[in-house]
XYZ file of C-alpha atoms in Angstrom:
674
model
C 131.502 24.991 71.333
C 128.643 26.839 70.395
C 128.182 28.266 74.000
C 132.024 29.203 73.819
C 131.348 31.387 70.392
C 128.222 32.874 72.207
C 130.325 34.034 75.324
C 133.140 35.278 72.993
C 130.737 37.207 70.966
C 129.117 38.538 73.927
C 132.447 39.682 75.073
C 133.530 41.232 71.940
C 130.353 42.950 71.576
C 131.178 44.241 75.388
C 134.401 45.358 74.365
C 133.356 47.089 71.174
C 130.527 48.947 73.164
C 133.043 49.975 76.085
C 135.452 51.446 73.393
C 132.400 53.122 71.319
C 131.259 54.865 74.744
C 134.854 55.724 75.731
C 135.507 56.952 71.992
C 132.077 59.417 72.305
C 133.523 60.958 75.505
C 136.914 62.512 74.035
C 137.966 65.754 75.767
C 140.508 68.415 75.591
C 141.125 70.346 78.735
C 142.456 73.894 78.478
C 143.615 76.022 81.376
C 145.243 79.517 82.131
C 148.019 77.475 83.767
C 148.342 74.561 81.493
C 150.940 74.302 78.354
C 150.476 74.247 74.926
C 153.314 71.780 74.484
C 151.184 69.226 76.594
C 148.440 66.690 75.416
C 145.533 68.631 76.818
C 144.520 66.336 79.207
C 142.917 66.900 82.498
C 146.168 66.424 84.327
C 148.025 68.228 81.822
C 145.910 70.941 80.036
C 146.740 72.887 77.219
C 146.900 76.844 78.072
C 145.348 78.435 74.764
C 142.037 78.024 72.954
C 143.980 78.209 69.693
C 146.018 75.009 70.708
C 142.940 73.048 71.787
C 141.202 74.030 68.322
C 144.291 72.449 66.609
C 143.928 69.384 68.790
C 140.388 69.070 67.616
C 141.584 68.667 64.136
C 144.203 66.100 64.731
C 141.901 64.099 66.740
C 139.235 64.213 64.038
C 141.858 63.141 61.559
C 143.197 60.301 63.714
C 139.505 58.738 64.785
C 138.325 56.072 62.706
C 134.720 57.631 63.505
C 133.435 60.884 63.878
C 133.439 60.968 67.598
C 131.948 63.704 69.812
C 134.964 65.937 71.278
C 134.393 68.296 74.138
C 136.936 70.961 74.778
C 136.860 71.816 78.632
C 137.551 75.338 79.813
C 139.061 75.262 83.238
C 138.242 78.838 85.269
C 140.175 81.614 84.446
C 140.707 84.316 81.915
C 141.655 83.951 78.615
C 143.161 86.899 77.058
C 143.350 87.197 73.026
C 145.849 89.207 70.720
C 143.724 87.946 67.934
C 139.868 86.519 67.915
C 139.203 82.767 67.738
C 138.358 81.562 64.388
C 136.681 78.398 63.649
C 136.261 77.269 59.978
C 134.438 74.151 57.973
C 137.277 72.101 59.055
C 136.504 72.702 62.497
C 132.977 71.284 62.312
C 131.021 68.375 64.089
C 128.464 66.420 62.967
C 124.761 65.731 63.771
C 125.473 62.568 65.703
C 128.718 64.111 67.023
C 129.011 67.670 67.547
C 132.028 69.580 68.669
C 131.409 71.160 72.211
C 133.248 74.014 73.984
C 132.461 74.464 77.484
C 133.221 75.624 80.895
C 133.998 73.270 83.363
C 131.155 72.957 85.601
C 130.775 75.221 88.448
C 133.867 77.416 87.121
C 133.760 81.005 85.615
C 135.480 81.162 82.305
C 136.121 84.528 80.658
C 137.449 84.881 76.997
C 138.700 88.630 77.292
C 139.652 91.025 74.377
C 141.436 93.240 76.928
C 145.067 93.591 78.550
C 145.424 94.741 82.423
C 146.317 98.530 82.722
C 149.046 98.690 85.646
C 151.327 101.313 84.676
C 149.862 104.842 85.100
C 150.404 107.836 87.192
C 148.563 110.679 88.441
C 148.862 113.908 86.108
C 151.279 116.204 87.348
C 150.313 119.626 88.983
C 151.508 121.338 85.965
C 149.005 119.722 83.588
C 145.856 122.168 82.532
C 143.227 119.498 83.985
C 145.031 119.915 87.619
C 145.195 123.674 87.174
C 141.492 123.997 86.171
C 140.323 122.025 89.092
C 142.868 120.784 91.713
C 140.167 118.519 93.409
C 139.551 116.489 90.172
C 142.968 116.946 88.817
C 144.066 115.250 91.892
C 142.362 112.159 90.828
C 142.985 112.014 87.333
C 145.642 109.480 85.884
C 147.761 109.229 82.929
C 148.039 106.079 81.066
C 150.854 105.665 78.238
C 149.467 103.397 75.756
C 153.010 102.642 74.616
C 153.444 100.763 77.792
C 150.182 98.328 76.698
C 152.163 97.198 73.658
C 149.928 99.839 71.360
C 152.352 101.104 68.685
C 149.853 102.701 66.310
C 147.942 105.726 67.076
C 145.062 106.838 65.261
C 142.185 109.679 65.779
C 139.388 107.796 66.854
C 136.428 107.875 64.129
C 133.077 106.733 64.990
C 129.736 106.364 62.783
C 126.372 106.056 64.011
C 123.268 105.011 62.056
C 123.529 108.000 59.671
C 127.044 107.940 59.361
C 128.646 108.342 55.762
C 125.953 106.575 53.829
C 125.891 103.639 55.665
C 127.089 102.690 59.096
C 130.713 101.950 58.792
C 132.366 98.950 61.217
C 134.909 100.703 63.517
C 137.457 99.787 66.095
C 137.901 101.364 69.563
C 140.135 100.542 72.226
C 138.181 101.356 75.462
C 138.952 101.759 79.002
C 137.072 99.318 81.752
C 137.253 99.666 85.345
C 136.219 96.740 87.645
C 134.505 95.210 84.712
C 132.368 97.945 83.393
C 132.746 100.263 80.398
C 133.618 103.720 81.196
C 132.636 106.538 78.872
C 134.439 109.123 76.750
C 134.481 112.477 78.189
C 130.964 114.209 77.264
C 129.847 117.765 77.465
C 127.359 118.573 78.481
C 127.041 115.788 80.921
C 123.408 115.499 80.405
C 121.311 116.340 77.616
C 122.469 117.964 74.543
C 123.300 121.545 73.146
C 122.006 122.997 69.712
C 123.927 124.191 66.823
C 122.240 127.323 65.455
C 123.308 127.444 61.785
C 125.011 125.504 59.062
C 127.651 127.001 56.631
C 129.420 125.666 53.807
C 132.543 126.396 52.029
C 132.809 125.303 48.190
C 136.062 127.235 47.594
C 138.225 124.315 47.451
C 138.140 120.751 45.974
C 135.732 119.453 48.572
C 132.759 120.985 49.777
C 133.446 121.869 53.531
C 130.584 122.185 56.455
C 130.418 124.136 59.403
C 127.995 124.515 62.118
C 127.695 127.440 64.302
C 127.572 127.209 68.003
C 126.699 130.090 70.731
C 127.876 128.526 74.177
C 131.000 130.246 74.730
C 132.529 127.434 76.470
C 132.939 125.566 73.513
C 135.535 128.126 72.467
C 137.786 126.467 75.309
C 138.572 123.452 72.881
C 140.415 125.294 70.177
C 143.663 123.189 70.938
C 141.937 119.727 71.560
C 143.416 117.165 69.257
C 140.298 114.683 68.551
C 137.011 116.264 69.318
C 133.928 113.812 68.212
C 130.405 115.278 67.858
C 127.480 113.074 68.220
C 124.197 114.517 67.297
C 121.092 114.032 65.656
C 121.742 116.225 62.983
C 118.666 116.102 60.957
C 116.115 113.515 62.023
C 115.602 112.816 65.613
C 115.550 109.011 64.669
C 118.985 108.999 63.133
C 122.080 109.421 65.295
C 125.404 110.213 63.750
C 128.937 110.993 64.641
C 130.780 113.899 63.015
C 134.565 114.576 63.556
C 135.851 118.190 64.276
C 138.839 119.755 61.688
C 138.832 123.155 62.922
C 137.541 125.256 65.570
C 137.007 128.957 64.649
C 136.437 130.799 67.723
C 136.325 134.249 65.919
C 133.211 133.603 64.072
C 132.155 130.444 66.415
C 132.215 127.873 63.609
C 132.976 124.116 64.187
C 134.286 122.894 60.964
C 133.821 119.336 60.237
C 135.747 116.554 58.529
C 134.046 114.962 55.297
C 132.738 112.815 54.793
C 129.343 113.751 56.612
C 126.413 111.906 57.771
C 124.272 110.676 55.028
C 121.244 112.971 55.880
C 123.108 116.078 56.203
C 122.302 119.021 58.724
C 119.406 120.932 59.810
C 120.153 123.762 62.497
C 118.590 123.533 65.972
C 119.258 120.278 66.557
C 120.906 118.308 69.479
C 124.392 117.466 69.707
C 126.930 116.347 72.353
C 130.716 116.786 72.161
C 132.961 113.489 73.016
C 136.513 112.866 73.698
C 137.560 116.440 74.653
C 140.128 116.441 77.076
C 139.020 119.463 78.744
C 135.636 118.068 79.862
C 136.947 114.936 82.040
C 134.975 116.241 85.078
C 133.022 113.386 86.072
C 134.121 109.938 87.475
C 134.379 107.328 84.943
C 135.228 109.646 81.831
C 138.203 109.319 79.795
C 139.771 110.864 76.559
C 142.310 110.060 74.340
C 145.424 112.085 72.769
C 146.239 110.068 69.763
C 149.262 112.696 69.044
C 150.943 111.539 72.243
C 149.544 107.931 72.454
C 148.089 108.852 76.216
C 144.691 108.454 77.533
C 143.657 110.480 80.643
C 140.979 108.921 82.803
C 138.987 109.860 85.746
C 138.405 106.522 87.793
C 134.922 106.213 89.779
C 137.148 105.214 92.725
C 140.862 104.735 93.915
C 142.432 102.919 91.152
C 144.690 101.263 93.452
C 142.280 99.225 94.704
C 140.287 98.551 91.434
C 141.027 96.900 87.943
C 142.078 98.964 84.604
C 141.663 97.284 81.615
C 141.766 98.444 78.076
C 140.298 96.493 75.015
C 142.977 95.688 72.387
C 141.321 92.775 70.284
C 140.297 94.206 66.946
C 138.427 91.002 65.868
C 135.437 89.603 66.734
C 136.399 87.494 69.931
C 134.678 84.334 68.329
C 133.975 83.832 64.680
C 132.552 80.829 63.157
C 132.503 80.577 59.376
C 130.997 77.901 57.056
C 130.873 75.484 60.146
C 128.581 73.134 61.527
C 127.434 71.435 64.497
C 129.506 73.019 67.103
C 128.275 74.519 70.635
C 129.590 77.052 73.135
C 128.057 76.619 76.404
C 128.982 78.471 79.716
C 131.566 80.921 78.486
C 131.836 84.798 79.241
C 132.962 86.915 76.222
C 134.085 90.112 77.122
C 135.847 93.730 76.501
C 136.588 93.512 72.545
C 137.491 96.364 70.790
C 135.327 95.181 68.021
C 132.191 92.610 68.598
C 131.445 89.723 70.631
C 130.552 86.490 68.152
C 130.365 86.405 64.573
C 128.531 83.612 62.997
C 128.523 83.357 59.184
C 127.083 80.884 56.847
C 126.986 78.219 59.291
C 124.470 75.562 60.617
C 123.707 73.951 63.585
C 125.462 76.289 65.775
C 124.405 76.963 69.284
C 125.435 79.451 72.056
C 123.708 78.447 75.100
C 124.263 79.833 78.679
C 127.034 82.291 77.642
C 127.683 85.967 78.557
C 128.486 88.372 76.196
C 129.151 91.975 77.173
C 131.367 95.062 77.322
C 132.200 94.885 73.721
C 132.385 98.045 71.668
C 130.293 96.900 68.606
C 127.461 94.165 68.537
C 127.321 91.030 71.049
C 126.152 88.529 68.651
C 125.958 88.786 64.779
C 124.785 85.942 62.690
C 124.105 86.073 58.993
C 123.336 83.032 56.786
C 123.031 79.432 57.568
C 120.089 77.890 59.192
C 118.917 76.039 62.576
C 121.228 78.024 64.689
C 120.424 78.729 68.595
C 120.953 81.544 70.947
C 119.627 80.392 74.289
C 119.758 81.492 78.102
C 122.343 84.071 77.621
C 123.114 87.389 79.222
C 124.048 90.379 76.605
C 124.409 93.748 77.931
C 126.820 96.761 78.004
C 127.348 97.160 74.277
C 128.588 99.919 71.899
C 125.802 98.852 69.367
C 122.875 96.295 69.735
C 122.549 92.851 71.457
C 121.734 90.304 68.560
C 121.804 90.837 64.860
C 120.730 87.864 62.933
C 119.907 87.588 59.164
C 119.017 84.230 57.624
C 116.284 82.150 55.202
C 115.581 83.399 51.687
C 112.987 85.863 51.078
C 112.562 84.703 47.285
C 111.754 81.132 48.280
C 110.249 81.886 51.565
C 113.025 79.154 52.865
C 113.146 79.271 57.083
C 115.926 80.013 59.042
C 114.906 78.204 61.966
C 116.981 80.466 64.007
C 115.918 80.209 67.651
C 116.663 83.256 70.119
C 115.372 82.109 73.514
C 115.340 83.154 77.210
C 117.964 85.738 76.749
C 118.681 88.827 78.789
C 119.542 91.686 76.764
C 120.091 95.164 78.394
C 122.176 98.432 78.475
C 123.036 98.653 74.892
C 123.741 101.526 72.480
C 126.486 103.271 74.556
C 128.053 104.452 71.193
C 125.635 104.125 68.224
C 122.255 105.316 69.793
C 119.508 104.599 66.934
C 118.901 101.237 64.742
C 121.025 99.151 67.552
C 118.245 97.253 69.081
C 118.338 94.454 71.604
C 117.568 91.973 68.664
C 117.367 92.780 64.922
C 116.206 90.249 62.653
C 116.487 90.032 58.711
C 114.945 87.119 56.503
C 112.373 84.530 57.275
C 111.597 82.341 59.890
C 113.265 83.480 63.189
C 111.704 82.871 66.675
C 112.307 85.004 69.559
C 110.942 83.765 72.505
C 111.003 84.473 76.739
C 113.543 87.245 75.981
C 113.618 90.351 78.298
C 115.263 93.503 76.939
C 115.547 96.763 78.674
C 117.508 99.891 78.813
C 117.961 100.491 75.259
C 117.630 104.448 74.032
C 116.090 103.086 70.541
C 114.068 99.886 69.806
C 114.177 96.573 71.585
C 113.625 94.591 68.552
C 113.789 95.258 64.931
C 111.768 92.890 62.752
C 112.182 92.633 58.805
C 111.125 89.949 56.563
C 108.428 87.159 56.889
C 107.031 84.391 59.346
C 108.965 85.496 62.363
C 107.421 84.485 65.837
C 107.947 86.983 68.550
C 106.029 85.613 71.711
C 106.352 85.475 75.849
C 108.974 88.471 75.690
C 109.284 91.277 77.925
C 110.304 94.771 76.822
C 110.697 97.995 79.078
C 112.636 101.179 79.348
C 113.332 101.110 75.705
C 113.013 103.908 72.918
C 114.007 106.208 75.779
C 115.810 108.684 73.386
C 115.064 107.855 69.826
C 112.339 109.737 68.303
C 109.810 107.893 65.775
C 110.461 104.426 67.079
C 108.639 101.380 68.457
C 109.564 98.929 71.126
C 109.187 96.379 68.478
C 109.556 98.031 65.100
C 108.965 97.209 61.664
C 109.453 99.269 58.417
C 109.113 100.071 55.246
C 107.886 96.910 52.916
C 104.221 95.635 52.463
C 105.252 92.119 51.488
C 106.813 91.912 55.013
C 103.829 89.450 55.943
C 103.126 86.345 58.241
C 104.706 87.390 61.410
C 103.104 87.049 64.923
C 103.646 88.973 67.722
C 101.879 87.052 70.752
C 101.827 87.346 74.422
C 104.473 89.788 74.935
C 104.581 92.511 78.068
C 105.573 95.966 76.584
C 105.838 98.452 79.293
C 106.948 101.859 80.342
C 108.537 103.110 77.142
C 110.011 106.289 76.226
C 112.387 108.778 78.138
C 112.682 107.579 81.787
C 112.742 111.395 83.139
C 113.019 114.012 80.470
C 112.476 113.959 76.739
C 116.296 115.288 76.163
C 116.005 115.465 72.511
C 112.278 116.984 72.161
C 110.923 114.072 70.051
C 108.433 115.363 67.317
C 106.577 112.249 66.579
C 106.334 109.803 69.217
C 107.133 106.448 70.681
C 105.319 103.277 70.703
C 104.881 99.677 72.050
C 104.852 98.270 68.423
C 105.287 100.587 65.364
C 104.181 99.165 61.877
C 105.832 101.717 59.844
C 105.551 102.637 56.088
C 103.340 100.259 54.598
C 103.622 97.391 56.829
C 100.673 94.948 56.123
C 99.482 91.458 56.780
C 100.657 90.869 60.278
C 99.297 89.572 63.600
C 99.528 91.154 66.985
C 97.754 88.944 69.418
C 97.507 88.757 73.460
C 100.051 91.164 74.130
C 99.969 93.589 77.340
C 100.862 97.026 76.601
C 101.217 99.240 79.880
C 102.432 103.002 79.755
C 103.785 102.962 75.983
C 101.992 105.491 74.285
C 104.273 108.719 73.522
C 103.683 111.724 71.641
C 101.407 111.179 68.623
C 101.800 107.455 68.590
C 99.432 104.862 70.243
C 100.642 101.989 71.972
C 100.259 100.598 68.493
C 101.290 102.850 65.619
C 100.111 101.711 62.051
C 101.466 103.925 59.406
C 99.958 103.607 55.871
C 99.658 99.485 56.353
C 96.753 97.297 55.590
C 95.349 93.870 56.680
C 97.042 93.820 59.889
C 95.127 91.984 62.837
C 95.156 93.671 66.293
C 93.362 91.189 68.447
C 92.661 90.054 72.069
C 95.159 92.714 73.370
C 95.353 94.667 76.825
C 95.920 98.327 76.895
C 96.374 99.943 80.313
C 97.171 103.121 81.230
C 98.228 104.201 77.300
C 97.360 107.506 76.517
C 96.260 106.358 72.971
C 95.587 102.647 72.292
C 96.290 102.502 68.681
C 97.078 105.303 66.350
C 96.752 105.534 62.449
C 98.921 107.303 59.907
C 96.618 106.687 56.519
C 98.179 106.719 53.091
C 96.808 107.281 49.818
C 96.989 105.047 46.817
C 99.408 107.216 45.136
C 101.759 107.620 48.202
C 101.394 103.963 48.393
C 102.706 102.894 45.002
C 105.255 105.759 45.071
C 106.686 104.675 48.158
C 106.561 100.634 47.610
C 108.125 100.704 44.105
C 110.974 98.465 44.666
C 108.587 96.219 47.051
C 106.133 95.768 44.371
C 108.488 94.898 41.702
C 110.022 92.427 44.598
C 106.209 91.000 44.559
C 105.765 91.003 41.120
C 109.081 88.945 40.523
C 107.742 86.189 43.101
C 103.910 86.754 42.803
C 102.902 82.964 42.630
C 104.767 82.120 45.619
C 103.845 85.220 47.683
C 100.131 85.039 46.554
C 99.797 81.275 47.689
C 101.387 81.890 51.140
C 99.644 85.250 51.762
C 96.361 85.306 49.759
C 95.800 89.006 50.807
C 98.264 89.839 48.351
C 96.179 89.548 45.629
C 94.947 92.948 46.800
C 98.326 94.613 47.141
C 97.201 97.791 45.689
C 93.766 97.626 46.819
C 91.810 98.110 50.017
C 94.040 101.113 51.612
C 94.097 101.298 55.222
C 91.907 98.236 56.158
C 92.997 96.913 59.480
C 91.033 94.894 61.755
C 90.996 95.832 65.639
C 88.883 93.288 67.359
C 88.406 92.027 70.876
C 90.703 94.410 72.759
C 90.471 95.726 76.174
C 91.520 99.281 76.939
C 91.691 99.925 80.553
C 92.492 103.391 81.958
C 93.396 104.746 78.193
C 92.541 108.452 77.494
C 91.731 107.227 73.736
C 91.044 103.764 72.437
C 92.249 105.022 69.142
C 93.439 108.320 66.939
C 93.439 109.046 63.502
C 91.328 106.132 62.562
C 90.394 105.740 59.168
C 86.797 104.821 58.598
C 87.788 101.718 56.529
C 89.332 100.464 59.689
C 87.289 97.189 61.158
C 86.804 98.036 65.017
C 84.362 95.751 66.952
C 84.166 93.805 70.194
C 86.414 96.076 71.989
C 85.960 96.764 75.834
C 86.872 100.189 77.262
C 87.083 100.275 80.859
C 87.682 103.866 82.051
C 88.387 103.228 85.854
C 90.550 100.956 87.663
C 88.184 97.754 88.522
C 89.571 97.663 92.114
C 93.096 96.013 91.973
C 96.418 97.218 94.069
C 98.890 95.509 92.148
C 98.042 95.102 88.300
C 100.836 92.784 87.274
C 100.470 90.526 90.236
C 96.847 90.506 89.595
C 97.057 90.054 85.954
C 95.567 93.350 85.173
C 92.266 92.843 86.881
C 91.284 90.570 83.939
C 89.669 88.367 86.668
C 87.566 91.011 87.998
C 85.615 91.343 84.594
C 84.523 88.172 83.340
C 81.476 88.939 82.204
C 82.533 91.941 80.215
C 85.349 89.929 78.910
C 82.908 87.174 77.774
C 81.042 89.641 75.775
C 83.752 90.243 73.557
C 85.065 86.677 73.633
C 88.428 87.580 75.418
C 90.730 84.974 75.810
C 93.010 84.648 78.705
C 96.549 86.092 78.293
C 99.333 83.367 79.939
C 100.646 86.599 81.750
C 102.784 84.172 84.342
C 104.754 82.519 80.935
C 105.774 85.593 79.968
C 109.423 86.772 80.082
C 112.630 84.859 81.263
C 112.642 81.370 82.232
C 115.161 79.893 84.504
C 118.503 82.037 83.453
C 121.549 80.687 85.148
C-alpha cells in the first residue's frame, strides 16, 4: 500500500512538473500571413502585433501562475499606422518575463513606412525639366494623397538651438532601397554665409531678416517651403529657420518667428533645404505642402528599386511604466518620429535589435532602472542614437542602465549638434564595448555621476561641430565619480575640409566648464587634437585624474583653459546651490568636494605616454601635477601601430620607469555582434 502511494505520488509529481514545464513555454505566433481572428498558434498565427499584445493580456488573466509568455514574430514586414504601446498591464515578472522575439534565423521588420508605387515622371512642361532636361527626365512626382495622407503642412524642423529648446517634430521622409534620402540642399556641399542681420519692429512682432550676396538665391522667390539650416551664432549650436518672404530687391530673406535661441551673427554658415529648384543630385527630394506633392530624383531607376514614405507619427515602440519585458532580434525602421521610447520602466531589455532610418532618436529611455540595450545596431537617424536618463542625483541612487556591444553610426542627418551616439543623464549608467562613428558632433555626452565608460571605440566623430569632444561633459562641478577607461578614440574632426571654419577645436575627451573629479585612465588617443584643443581638453575644472593613457600623433596631448575663482563662483551658482542642499551625501561620496571653492585648476596628469605628439600639454597652469609622463618623439620602429599595440611592447624599460600599466587593446570595441 505504501509503495502504491509512493508510486502514485511520483506520478502526480511528474505530471505536475510536466504541466509546469509546458506552462512555462507558452508562445504566441505572429505572421504577416496570419489572421487576427485565429488563436495565435504556430499553425494558426495572428497577423498583428497589437492582437498579440491583447492575447498576452488574456493569457495572463487566465493563467493560474505568472508563466513566461514568448511572442514569436515570423519573417516579414509588419507595417504600423500607429506605434506599438506596452503599459504596466503588459508587464512580466522576474521569474516569468514577457519576451518578444523573431523566429530564429528569420528577418523581422517593424516598419513605420508605406510603399510608394504610384508615381510618374515630371512632364516636359515642368520647370525642373526645362531647367535641365537630362536631370528632369529622371525626377519623379509623388502625389501624397495616393499614400493616404490627407493633411499637408509646411515642414518645420528645430535643431539644438531652435526656439529656446529643441521641439519634437514629425517628418515624413522618402526612403529608397532602405536608405533615407535627403531633402534638396544648396549648396550641395559646404555652406554659404549671410552678410548681415536686419530687423523690422513696425508690427506686433519683431521680424528678422538675413542679407545674402549670392544672386542664385533670388531664383527661389516662388518656393513654398524653404528651410534654412545654419550655425547662426555659435559654431556648436545648429538650428533651422523657416523662410517667410524672399525680398530679391534688397536681397533679404525674412524669417518666420519664433527664431533660434541664440539669435544671429553675420558671416555665419548656412545652407538651404527643401528648395524644389535645387533638386540636382541623385537622392534629393523636396515637398510642396500646397499641392501635397513630392519631387524625387532617385539614385537609380525607380522601377528596379523600392520607394517608401515614413508615415508613423509615434515611436515605433513605446514602453511605459512596465517591467520585465524583452525584445530580441527585431528590426525597427522608417518611423516619421523615433524608434523606441522606454519611460519609467524597469528590467526592460532590447537585445540584438536594429533601429535605423527614423526621423528622430533611435532609443530614448527616461526613468526606471536595470534596463539593458545590448548587441544592437543603431544607425541612419535624424538625431542621436541612444538617449538615457535614470537614477537620482539627489540621493545618488544608480539607474543600473547598461549599454553594451552596440554599433552606432551615421547619425544626425537632420539635427547636427547635441545628438550624439549615446547621451547619458543621471547616475550609474555603464557603457561598454560600443563602436560609434560618423557623427557630426560627439560620440558620447555624459552628464551626472558615477557613470562607467569603458572598452569603447570612437572615430570619425565631431566631423562638423566646433567646441566639442568625442566624449563630452559640460557645466557642473558636482558631476563626479565618472570613469573613462580603456577606450580607443581616434581620427576625430573633419574628414576632409573644415566646412564651418571652427574657432575653438575638437577633442577626444572634453571636460568643459568646471567638470571636476573624474578619472580618465588607460585610454588610447590617436589623431584627435584639433584647433586649440588637445586630445583631452580641461576647461575650468579641477581634481581630474588623467593617468596611464597613450597619446599618439596628437598635435597637443592635453590642453587647459584655466578659470579664476570669481568666474568659478559666478558660473556655478546653481550647481553650488545644489551642492549645499545635498552637502552631507556628496562630501561623503566625493571627499574632495569639501574644497569645492578651493584649489582652482588643480588636476593630476601622471603615468601617460605621449608618442609623436607636438606638445604634451598647452596652457598648463602651474598648479597642475604633471609627473612620471613619457614623451617619445619618434616612431619606435613599428609598421602597423594598431596591430602592434602602438609599440608599447617596444618600450618596456621606459614604461617601467613611469610604472605604465598595459592597456588591454584586444578587449576594446565590439564583441561578437550578430
